[in-house]
Coordinates of C-alpha atoms and ligand atoms in Angstrom, one line a residue:
M1 CA 2.2 -49.3 -33.3
K2 CA 3.9 -49.4 -36.7
P3 CA 6.4 -52.1 -37.6
I4 CA 10.1 -52.0 -37.3
W5 CA 11.8 -52.0 -40.8
I6 CA 14.9 -54.0 -41.3
V7 CA 16.8 -53.2 -44.4
D8 CA 19.8 -55.4 -45.3
D9 CA 20.9 -57.3 -48.4
D10 CA 22.1 -60.1 -46.2
E11 CA 19.2 -62.5 -45.7
S12 CA 20.7 -64.1 -42.6
I13 CA 20.8 -60.8 -40.8
R14 CA 17.2 -60.0 -41.7
W15 CA 16.2 -63.5 -40.5
V16 CA 18.0 -63.2 -37.2
L17 CA 16.5 -59.8 -36.4
E18 CA 13.0 -60.8 -37.5
K19 CA 13.0 -63.8 -35.2
A20 CA 14.5 -62.0 -32.2
L21 CA 12.0 -59.1 -32.5
A22 CA 9.1 -61.6 -33.0
R23 CA 10.0 -63.1 -29.7
E24 CA 9.5 -59.7 -28.2
N25 CA 6.1 -59.5 -29.9
L26 CA 7.4 -56.7 -32.2
A27 CA 6.2 -56.6 -35.8
T28 CA 8.8 -56.2 -38.5
Q29 CA 8.9 -55.6 -42.2
S30 CA 12.0 -56.4 -44.2
F31 CA 13.6 -55.0 -47.3
S32 CA 16.6 -56.4 -49.2
S33 CA 17.6 -53.0 -50.6
A34 CA 17.6 -49.3 -49.6
R35 CA 15.8 -48.6 -52.9
D36 CA 12.8 -50.8 -51.9
A37 CA 12.6 -49.1 -48.5
I38 CA 12.7 -45.6 -50.0
Q39 CA 9.9 -46.7 -52.4
A40 CA 7.9 -48.1 -49.5
L41 CA 8.2 -44.7 -47.6
Q42 CA 5.7 -43.3 -50.1
S43 CA 2.9 -45.4 -48.7
G44 CA 3.9 -45.9 -45.0
T45 CA 6.5 -45.3 -42.3
P46 CA 8.2 -47.5 -39.7
Q47 CA 8.2 -46.9 -35.9
V48 CA 12.0 -47.6 -36.0
L49 CA 14.3 -48.3 -39.0
V50 CA 17.3 -50.6 -38.8
S51 CA 19.5 -50.5 -42.0
D52 CA 22.8 -51.8 -43.2
I53 CA 25.1 -49.2 -44.5
R54 CA 26.7 -50.9 -47.5
M55 CA 24.3 -52.4 -50.0
P56 CA 24.2 -52.7 -53.7
G57 CA 22.4 -49.7 -55.3
A58 CA 21.5 -47.0 -52.8
S59 CA 23.4 -47.1 -49.5
G60 CA 22.0 -47.0 -45.9
L61 CA 23.3 -43.4 -45.6
E62 CA 21.1 -42.4 -48.6
L63 CA 18.1 -44.1 -46.9
L64 CA 19.0 -42.3 -43.7
Q65 CA 19.0 -39.0 -45.5
T66 CA 15.7 -39.6 -47.1
V67 CA 14.0 -40.7 -43.9
K68 CA 15.4 -37.7 -41.9
A69 CA 14.4 -35.2 -44.6
K70 CA 10.7 -36.3 -44.5
H71 CA 10.3 -37.9 -41.0
P72 CA 12.9 -36.5 -38.6
G73 CA 11.2 -38.2 -35.6
I74 CA 11.8 -41.8 -36.8
P75 CA 14.9 -43.2 -35.0
V76 CA 17.3 -44.9 -37.5
I77 CA 19.9 -47.5 -36.4
I78 CA 22.7 -48.0 -38.9
I79 CA 24.5 -51.3 -39.1
T80 CA 28.2 -50.9 -40.0
A81 CA 31.2 -53.1 -40.5
F82 CA 33.2 -53.7 -37.3
S83 CA 36.1 -51.4 -38.1
D84 CA 34.3 -48.9 -40.2
L85 CA 34.7 -45.8 -38.0
D86 CA 34.1 -43.4 -40.8
S87 CA 30.7 -44.9 -41.6
A88 CA 29.7 -44.7 -38.0
V89 CA 30.7 -41.0 -37.9
S90 CA 28.8 -40.3 -41.1
A91 CA 25.7 -42.1 -39.7
F92 CA 25.7 -39.9 -36.6
Q93 CA 26.2 -36.8 -38.7
G94 CA 23.2 -37.9 -40.8
G95 CA 21.1 -38.0 -37.7
A96 CA 21.2 -41.8 -36.8
F97 CA 19.9 -42.7 -33.4
E98 CA 22.7 -45.3 -32.9
Y99 CA 25.0 -47.6 -34.9
L100 CA 25.5 -51.3 -34.5
A101 CA 28.8 -52.8 -35.5
K102 CA 28.9 -56.2 -37.2
P103 CA 29.0 -58.9 -36.1
F104 CA 26.6 -57.9 -33.3
D105 CA 25.1 -59.6 -30.3
V106 CA 21.4 -60.2 -31.1
D107 CA 20.3 -59.3 -27.5
K108 CA 22.2 -56.1 -27.7
A109 CA 20.6 -55.3 -31.0
V110 CA 17.1 -55.9 -29.6
E111 CA 17.9 -53.8 -26.5
L112 CA 19.0 -51.0 -28.8
I113 CA 15.9 -51.3 -30.9
R114 CA 13.8 -51.2 -27.7
R115 CA 15.5 -48.0 -26.7
A116 CA 14.8 -46.5 -30.1
L117 CA 11.2 -47.6 -29.9
D118 CA 10.8 -45.9 -26.5
E119 CA 12.2 -42.8 -28.0
S120 CA 9.8 -42.8 -31.0
L121 CA 6.8 -43.5 -28.7
R122 CA 7.9 -40.6 -26.5
E123 CA 7.9 -38.4 -29.6
I124 CA 4.3 -39.5 -30.4
D125 CA 3.2 -38.7 -26.8
V126 CA 4.8 -35.3 -27.0
E127 CA 3.0 -34.5 -30.3
Q128 CA -0.3 -35.8 -29.0
S129 CA -0.1 -34.0 -25.7
A130 CA 0.7 -30.7 -27.4
A131 CA -1.7 -30.6 -30.2
Q132 CA -4.3 -33.3 -30.1
T133 CA -6.1 -32.8 -26.7
P134 CA -9.7 -32.6 -27.6
E135 CA -11.7 -29.7 -26.4
I136 CA -13.6 -30.0 -23.1
L137 CA -17.1 -28.7 -23.5
G138 CA -19.5 -27.7 -20.8
Q139 CA -21.6 -24.7 -19.8
A140 CA -23.1 -26.1 -16.6
P141 CA -21.9 -24.4 -13.4
A142 CA -20.4 -27.6 -12.3
M143 CA -18.2 -27.8 -15.4
Q144 CA -17.3 -24.1 -15.0
D145 CA -15.9 -25.0 -11.6
V146 CA -13.9 -27.8 -13.2
F147 CA -12.5 -25.3 -15.8
R148 CA -11.6 -22.9 -13.1
A149 CA -9.8 -25.7 -11.2
I150 CA -7.9 -26.7 -14.3
G151 CA -6.7 -23.1 -14.7
R152 CA -5.6 -22.8 -11.1
L153 CA -3.9 -26.2 -11.0
S154 CA -2.2 -26.2 -14.3
Q155 CA 0.8 -24.0 -13.3
S156 CA 1.5 -26.1 -10.3
N157 CA 3.3 -29.4 -10.0
V158 CA 1.0 -30.8 -7.4
T159 CA -0.4 -34.3 -7.6
V160 CA -4.1 -34.3 -8.5
L161 CA -6.7 -37.0 -7.9
I162 CA -9.5 -36.9 -10.4
T163 CA -12.7 -38.7 -9.3
G164 CA -15.9 -39.3 -11.2
E165 CA -17.9 -42.0 -12.9
S166 CA -16.7 -43.9 -15.8
G167 CA -16.8 -41.9 -19.1
S168 CA -17.2 -38.6 -17.3
G169 CA -14.1 -37.1 -18.9
K170 CA -11.3 -37.8 -16.3
E171 CA -8.6 -38.6 -18.9
L172 CA -9.6 -35.5 -20.9
V173 CA -9.2 -33.3 -17.8
A174 CA -5.8 -34.9 -17.0
R175 CA -4.7 -34.1 -20.6
A176 CA -5.9 -30.5 -20.2
L177 CA -4.0 -30.1 -17.0
H178 CA -0.9 -31.3 -18.8
K179 CA -1.5 -29.2 -21.9
H180 CA -1.8 -26.0 -19.9
S181 CA 1.2 -26.8 -17.6
P182 CA 4.9 -25.8 -18.0
R183 CA 5.4 -29.5 -18.9
A184 CA 3.3 -29.3 -22.0
S185 CA 6.2 -29.8 -24.4
Q186 CA 7.2 -33.0 -22.6
P187 CA 5.3 -36.3 -22.8
F188 CA 1.9 -37.1 -21.4
V189 CA 1.9 -40.8 -20.7
A190 CA -1.3 -42.6 -19.6
L191 CA -1.5 -46.0 -18.0
N192 CA -4.8 -47.8 -17.1
T193 CA -3.7 -49.9 -14.1
A194 CA -6.9 -52.0 -14.4
A195 CA -6.2 -53.0 -18.0
I196 CA -2.7 -54.4 -17.4
P197 CA -2.3 -57.9 -15.9
K198 CA -1.0 -57.7 -12.3
D199 CA 2.2 -59.6 -13.2
L200 CA 3.2 -57.1 -15.8
L201 CA 2.2 -53.9 -14.1
E202 CA 5.3 -53.4 -12.1
S203 CA 7.6 -53.6 -15.2
E204 CA 5.1 -51.5 -17.1
L205 CA 5.4 -48.7 -14.5
F206 CA 9.1 -49.0 -13.6
G207 CA 10.7 -50.8 -16.5
H208 CA 13.0 -53.8 -16.2
E209 CA 16.6 -54.8 -16.6
R210 CA 17.6 -57.4 -19.1
G211 CA 17.2 -60.9 -17.5
A212 CA 15.0 -59.5 -14.6
F213 CA 12.6 -62.3 -15.3
T214 CA 11.9 -65.0 -17.8
G215 CA 11.3 -63.4 -21.2
A216 CA 13.0 -60.1 -20.3
Q217 CA 15.5 -60.3 -23.1
A218 CA 16.3 -56.6 -23.2
M219 CA 16.2 -53.7 -20.9
R220 CA 13.0 -51.8 -21.1
R221 CA 12.1 -48.3 -19.8
G222 CA 8.8 -48.1 -17.9
R223 CA 6.2 -45.4 -17.9
F224 CA 7.9 -43.3 -15.3
E225 CA 10.9 -43.0 -17.5
Q226 CA 8.9 -42.5 -20.6
A227 CA 7.1 -39.6 -18.9
E228 CA 10.3 -38.0 -17.8
G229 CA 9.8 -34.2 -17.6
G230 CA 6.1 -34.6 -18.3
T231 CA 2.9 -36.0 -16.8
L232 CA 2.1 -39.6 -15.9
F233 CA -1.7 -40.3 -15.8
L234 CA -2.6 -43.3 -13.7
D235 CA -6.1 -44.3 -14.5
E236 CA -8.2 -46.6 -12.3
I237 CA -5.7 -46.2 -9.4
G238 CA -8.1 -47.9 -7.1
D239 CA -7.4 -51.2 -8.8
M240 CA -3.7 -51.1 -8.2
P241 CA -2.4 -54.1 -6.3
L242 CA -1.2 -53.4 -2.7
D243 CA 2.4 -54.3 -3.3
L244 CA 2.6 -51.9 -6.2
Q245 CA 0.9 -49.2 -4.2
T246 CA 3.9 -49.4 -1.8
R247 CA 6.3 -48.9 -4.6
L248 CA 4.3 -46.0 -6.0
L249 CA 4.2 -44.3 -2.6
R250 CA 8.0 -44.6 -2.4
V251 CA 8.5 -42.8 -5.8
L252 CA 5.9 -40.1 -4.9
S253 CA 7.7 -39.6 -1.5
D254 CA 11.3 -39.5 -2.5
G255 CA 11.3 -39.2 -6.3
H256 CA 13.4 -42.3 -6.8
F257 CA 12.8 -45.8 -8.2
Y258 CA 14.5 -48.9 -9.5
R259 CA 13.8 -50.8 -12.7
V260 CA 12.6 -54.4 -11.9
G261 CA 15.8 -56.4 -11.4
G262 CA 17.9 -53.1 -11.3
H263 CA 20.2 -51.8 -8.6
Q264 CA 20.7 -48.3 -9.9
S265 CA 18.4 -45.7 -8.3
L266 CA 16.7 -43.6 -11.0
K267 CA 15.3 -40.1 -10.4
A268 CA 11.7 -39.5 -11.5
N269 CA 10.9 -36.0 -12.7
V270 CA 7.2 -36.6 -13.3
R271 CA 4.0 -35.0 -12.3
V272 CA 1.5 -37.7 -11.3
I273 CA -2.2 -37.3 -12.0
A274 CA -4.4 -40.2 -10.8
A275 CA -8.0 -41.0 -11.5
T276 CA -10.6 -43.4 -10.1
H277 CA -14.3 -44.1 -10.5
Q278 CA -14.2 -45.9 -7.2
N279 CA -14.7 -44.5 -3.7
L280 CA -11.2 -44.6 -2.4
E281 CA -12.2 -44.1 1.2
H282 CA -14.2 -47.3 1.0
R283 CA -11.2 -49.1 -0.5
V284 CA -9.0 -47.8 2.3
R285 CA -11.6 -49.0 4.9
E286 CA -11.7 -52.4 3.3
G287 CA -7.9 -52.6 3.4
L288 CA -7.6 -52.6 -0.4
F289 CA -5.9 -49.2 -0.7
R290 CA -3.1 -47.9 1.4
E291 CA -4.1 -45.0 3.6
D292 CA -0.8 -43.2 3.3
L293 CA -0.9 -43.5 -0.5
Y294 CA -4.4 -42.2 -0.4
H295 CA -3.4 -39.1 1.5
R296 CA -0.4 -38.6 -0.8
L297 CA -2.6 -38.7 -3.9
N298 CA -5.4 -36.8 -2.4
V299 CA -3.6 -33.5 -2.0
I300 CA -5.9 -31.9 -4.5
R301 CA -9.1 -33.6 -5.6
L302 CA -11.0 -32.7 -8.7
R303 CA -14.4 -34.2 -8.9
L304 CA -16.1 -34.5 -12.2
P305 CA -19.8 -34.4 -12.2
S306 CA -21.7 -37.2 -13.9
L307 CA -23.6 -36.2 -17.0
R308 CA -26.9 -36.6 -15.1
E309 CA -25.8 -33.7 -12.9
R310 CA -25.2 -31.4 -15.8
S311 CA -28.0 -32.4 -18.3
E312 CA -28.0 -28.8 -19.6
D313 CA -24.7 -29.7 -21.3
I314 CA -26.3 -32.6 -23.2
P315 CA -27.4 -30.5 -26.2
I316 CA -24.0 -28.9 -26.9
L317 CA -22.2 -32.2 -26.4
A318 CA -24.6 -34.0 -28.7
R319 CA -24.2 -31.4 -31.4
H320 CA -20.5 -31.6 -31.0
F321 CA -20.4 -35.4 -31.3
L322 CA -22.8 -35.4 -34.3
T323 CA -20.6 -32.9 -36.1
Q324 CA -17.5 -34.9 -35.2
S325 CA -18.8 -38.3 -36.3
G326 CA -20.2 -36.8 -39.5
R327 CA -16.8 -35.4 -40.3
Q328 CA -15.1 -38.7 -39.5
L329 CA -17.4 -40.7 -41.7
G330 CA -17.4 -38.0 -44.5
V331 CA -21.2 -37.4 -44.2
E332 CA -23.3 -34.4 -43.4
A333 CA -23.9 -34.0 -39.6
K334 CA -27.4 -35.0 -38.5
R335 CA -29.6 -32.8 -36.4
L336 CA -31.8 -33.8 -33.5
S337 CA -35.4 -32.5 -33.5
P338 CA -36.3 -30.4 -30.5
Q339 CA -38.3 -33.4 -29.1
A340 CA -35.4 -35.8 -29.6
M341 CA -33.0 -33.4 -28.0
Q342 CA -35.4 -33.0 -25.0
F343 CA -35.7 -36.8 -24.8
L344 CA -31.9 -37.2 -24.7
S345 CA -31.6 -34.5 -22.1
Q346 CA -33.8 -36.5 -19.7
L347 CA -31.8 -39.7 -20.0
E348 CA -29.8 -41.1 -17.1
F349 CA -26.6 -41.8 -19.1
A350 CA -25.0 -44.3 -16.8
G351 CA -21.9 -44.4 -19.2
N352 CA -21.8 -40.6 -19.1
V353 CA -20.2 -38.5 -21.9
R354 CA -18.7 -41.6 -23.5
Q355 CA -22.2 -43.1 -23.8
L356 CA -23.6 -40.0 -25.4
E357 CA -20.6 -39.9 -27.8
N358 CA -21.3 -43.5 -28.8
L359 CA -25.0 -42.8 -29.2
C360 CA -24.2 -39.9 -31.6
N361 CA -22.0 -42.2 -33.6
W362 CA -24.8 -44.7 -33.8
I363 CA -27.2 -41.9 -34.9
T364 CA -24.9 -40.7 -37.6
V365 CA -24.8 -44.1 -39.2
M366 CA -28.2 -45.7 -38.4
A367 CA -30.8 -43.0 -38.1
P368 CA -32.7 -42.4 -41.3
G369 CA -32.9 -38.8 -42.6
Q370 CA -31.1 -35.7 -41.6
T371 CA -33.4 -34.7 -38.8
V372 CA -33.6 -37.3 -36.1
E373 CA -36.9 -37.9 -34.2
I374 CA -37.4 -39.9 -31.0
K375 CA -38.7 -42.9 -33.1
D376 CA -35.3 -42.9 -34.9
L377 CA -33.3 -43.4 -31.7
P378 CA -32.2 -46.9 -30.7
Q379 CA -35.2 -49.0 -29.8
D380 CA -33.9 -50.2 -26.4
L381 CA -33.3 -46.6 -25.4
V382 CA -36.8 -45.5 -26.2
E383 CA -38.4 -48.6 -24.6
E384 CA -36.3 -48.3 -21.4
R385 CA -37.2 -44.7 -21.1
T386 CA -40.9 -45.3 -21.7
H387 CA -41.0 -48.0 -19.0
A388 CA -38.9 -46.0 -16.5
P389 CA -40.8 -44.7 -13.5
Q390 CA -42.0 -41.1 -14.1
P391 CA -40.7 -38.6 -13.2
A392 CA -37.1 -39.7 -13.9
Q393 CA -35.1 -41.1 -11.0
T394 CA -34.0 -38.5 -8.6
L395 CA -30.3 -37.9 -8.2
S396 CA -28.6 -38.1 -4.9
A397 CA -25.5 -36.2 -5.7
P398 CA -25.4 -32.4 -5.5
A399 CA -24.6 -30.5 -8.6
S400 CA -21.6 -28.7 -7.1
A401 CA -18.2 -29.8 -8.4
A402 CA -14.6 -29.6 -8.1
M403 CA -11.8 -28.4 -6.1
P404 CA -10.5 -28.1 -3.6
L405 CA -12.7 -30.3 -1.6
P406 CA -11.3 -31.0 1.8
A407 CA -8.7 -33.8 1.7
G408 CA -10.3 -37.0 2.7
S409 CA -13.8 -36.1 1.9
D410 CA -15.6 -37.2 -1.2
A411 CA -18.8 -35.2 -0.6
G412 CA -21.3 -35.9 -3.3
Y413 CA -19.5 -38.8 -4.7
T414 CA -21.9 -40.9 -6.7
A415 CA -21.3 -44.6 -6.6
A416 CA -21.9 -47.1 -9.4
P417 CA -24.2 -45.9 -12.1
A418 CA -27.8 -46.9 -12.3
E419 CA -29.3 -49.3 -14.8
A420 CA -29.6 -47.5 -18.1
S421 CA -30.0 -47.7 -21.8
N422 CA -27.9 -50.2 -23.7
A423 CA -28.2 -49.8 -27.4
N424 CA -25.8 -46.9 -27.9
W425 CA -22.5 -48.1 -26.9
I426 CA -21.0 -49.4 -30.1
S427 CA -17.8 -47.5 -30.8
L428 CA -17.3 -45.5 -33.9
L429 CA -15.0 -48.1 -35.4
E430 CA -17.5 -50.9 -35.0
V431 CA -20.2 -48.7 -36.3
E432 CA -18.1 -47.9 -39.3
A433 CA -17.4 -51.5 -39.9
A434 CA -21.1 -52.4 -39.5
H435 CA -22.0 -49.6 -41.9
M436 CA -19.6 -50.9 -44.6
L437 CA -20.8 -54.5 -44.2
A438 CA -24.4 -53.5 -44.2
Q439 CA -24.0 -51.6 -47.5
E440 CA -22.3 -54.6 -49.1
Q441 CA -24.7 -57.2 -47.7
P442 CA -27.9 -55.7 -46.4
E443 CA -29.1 -59.1 -45.1
V444 CA -26.4 -59.3 -42.5
M445 CA -28.0 -56.4 -40.6
D446 CA -30.4 -58.7 -38.9
I447 CA -27.7 -60.7 -37.2
L448 CA -25.1 -58.0 -37.0
G449 CA -26.5 -56.6 -33.8
R450 CA -26.1 -59.8 -31.8
Q451 CA -22.7 -60.5 -33.2
F452 CA -21.4 -57.1 -32.3
E453 CA -23.0 -57.2 -28.9
A454 CA -21.3 -60.5 -28.2
A455 CA -18.0 -59.4 -29.5
L456 CA -18.0 -56.1 -27.6
I457 CA -19.1 -57.7 -24.3
K458 CA -16.3 -60.3 -24.7
I459 CA -13.8 -57.4 -25.3
A460 CA -15.0 -55.5 -22.3
L461 CA -14.8 -58.7 -20.1
K462 CA -11.3 -59.3 -21.3
H463 CA -10.2 -55.8 -20.3
T464 CA -11.8 -56.1 -16.9
H465 CA -10.5 -59.6 -16.3
G466 CA -14.0 -61.1 -16.5
R467 CA -15.5 -58.7 -14.0
K468 CA -19.0 -58.3 -15.1
N469 CA -20.0 -55.1 -13.4
D470 CA -16.8 -53.3 -14.4
A471 CA -17.5 -54.4 -18.0
A472 CA -21.0 -53.0 -17.8
V473 CA -19.7 -49.7 -16.7
R474 CA -17.1 -49.6 -19.5
L475 CA -19.8 -50.4 -22.0
G476 CA -22.1 -47.8 -20.6
I477 CA -24.8 -50.4 -20.0
G478 CA -26.5 -51.4 -16.8
R479 CA -25.7 -54.4 -14.6
N480 CA -29.0 -56.1 -15.3
T481 CA -28.6 -55.6 -19.0
I482 CA -25.1 -57.2 -19.1
T483 CA -26.2 -60.1 -17.1
R484 CA -29.2 -60.7 -19.4
K485 CA -27.1 -60.3 -22.5
I486 CA -24.4 -62.7 -21.2
Q487 CA -27.1 -65.3 -20.7
E488 CA -28.9 -64.6 -24.0
L489 CA -25.7 -64.6 -26.1
G490 CA -24.1 -67.6 -24.2
I491 CA -20.9 -65.8 -23.3
G492 CA -18.7 -67.6 -20.8
G493 CA -15.9 -66.4 -18.5
A494 CA -17.8 -63.6 -16.7
E495 CA -17.8 -63.2 -12.9
D496 CA -19.8 -61.2 -10.5
D497 CA -17.8 -58.5 -8.8
Ligands
ATP1 N1 -16.7 -32.3 -21.4 C1 -16.4 -33.0 -22.5 N2 -16.4 -32.4 -23.7 C2 -16.1 -33.1 -24.8 N3 -15.8 -34.5 -24.8 C3 -15.8 -35.1 -23.7 C4 -16.1 -34.4 -22.4 N4 -16.0 -35.3 -21.4 C5 -15.7 -36.5 -22.0 N5 -15.6 -36.4 -23.3 C6 -15.3 -37.5 -24.3 O1 -15.9 -38.6 -23.7 C7 -15.1 -39.8 -23.8 C8 -14.8 -40.4 -22.5 O2 -14.0 -39.5 -21.7 P1 -12.7 -40.0 -20.8 O3 -12.0 -41.1 -21.5 O4 -11.9 -38.8 -20.5 O5 -13.5 -40.5 -19.6 P2 -13.0 -41.2 -18.2 O6 -13.7 -40.6 -17.1 O7 -11.5 -41.1 -18.2 O8 -13.4 -42.7 -18.5 P3 -12.9 -44.0 -17.7 O9 -13.2 -43.9 -16.3 O10 -13.7 -45.1 -18.4 O11 -11.5 -44.1 -18.0 C9 -13.8 -39.3 -24.6 O12 -14.0 -39.6 -25.9 C10 -13.8 -37.8 -24.3 O13 -13.1 -37.1 -25.3

């Protein structure tokens, strides 16, 4: 998120706002004149702008005008003198989000800035949902079923449960359902319930009132409110704590909810799409998932096949990702030789499409030459494949996909992925950083691999609260591999799960 700009010639006001926003973990950038802020707009923009109206040189209204002309989506809060009604009116006429009369209560100011922030993030979501949903590729019959299902489901408002292994494209499908729905011009808001600490999840979903708990210094809208009129995508729903499942069920049943610490019932006009890589029937049987919520979510189930079940799609996906990473890095896209393509098409891909995407990023940067042969692929991958029993492991899941499977059944659900290759999960960003570093200091290449592995495993463990197997799935590597690497690299804080 970009910083909040504070523009005021009065140093004490800048200081007070900076401190109050820092307490909320919000980054700020301050300017002592409107001129400086106008200048800075040439090289960057704020998430929200807070500006005094009367300053020497250019006024806050001039700044407001400049911002609105170039970036109409940025909310601007204008600070006016207490009795200056004319200025307040001019601010609104100029497109200000709100005005703040001096002297102001700092908590109120923070609350207002939070509201403006929610508004600007909502704008971003709308933009992203409308324009930036990446294309879903797939020629395999199982994917054609998925496309047909998206077509049939997109016009309806029905709750959809998307199941499938990690990295198989569940979020992409949720975005596509939203993009082709009548809600497309409204926000698409995603929340990974497994990535948010349990204590924060409730307020993240439903928002909170000021003072609802220690540290809640301002009212905050939750994801249900942010998604108003649009779609809320709840990823990893199987990990949601039981007490929150109860609250979620209530919203889905009667369409109303309360902010944490709030007494006013709010109406939710949101389409919910949930996803899980877990077997929810097992979770219900184990008492970890509410059966009534399960039935509420499982109205329509869309099952995404694993990449192993649609290996005929590997060539088109690989070409697509090589073109994409070439474009992102500003280099010509590499090609795979027919043998290398054939080799990839026979891999297990435990991390599914995400693993293939990361492998292509790796190839773009690391493989020598324009045409990539088997020997140019990551060493671990080649070795693991060479040592794997021949023929390749058989797959238990049938290749049929999609909807509508009878509610309650998860026929063909494949459980946790098998042990697989591990050298191809570095994300594009890390690869890019490694590439830059290696160009400047070629000798670091020898140690870079280990450092990156350690850093990425730590990040994955952090996101999965130390759960080793979940971290392995996220990284697209096997359970044995992560266990071995944790030992080799001396990483602490991992647990079996
Ligand atoms: N059919 C596809 N065509 C093109 N890109 C795809 C396809 N499926 C997945 N991807 C890409 O693969 C990556 C992983 O997909 P996505 O995040 O949707 O998976 P997921 O199932 O939601 O993963 P997780 O369970 O870990 O949340 C994304 O970059 C996505 O754009």
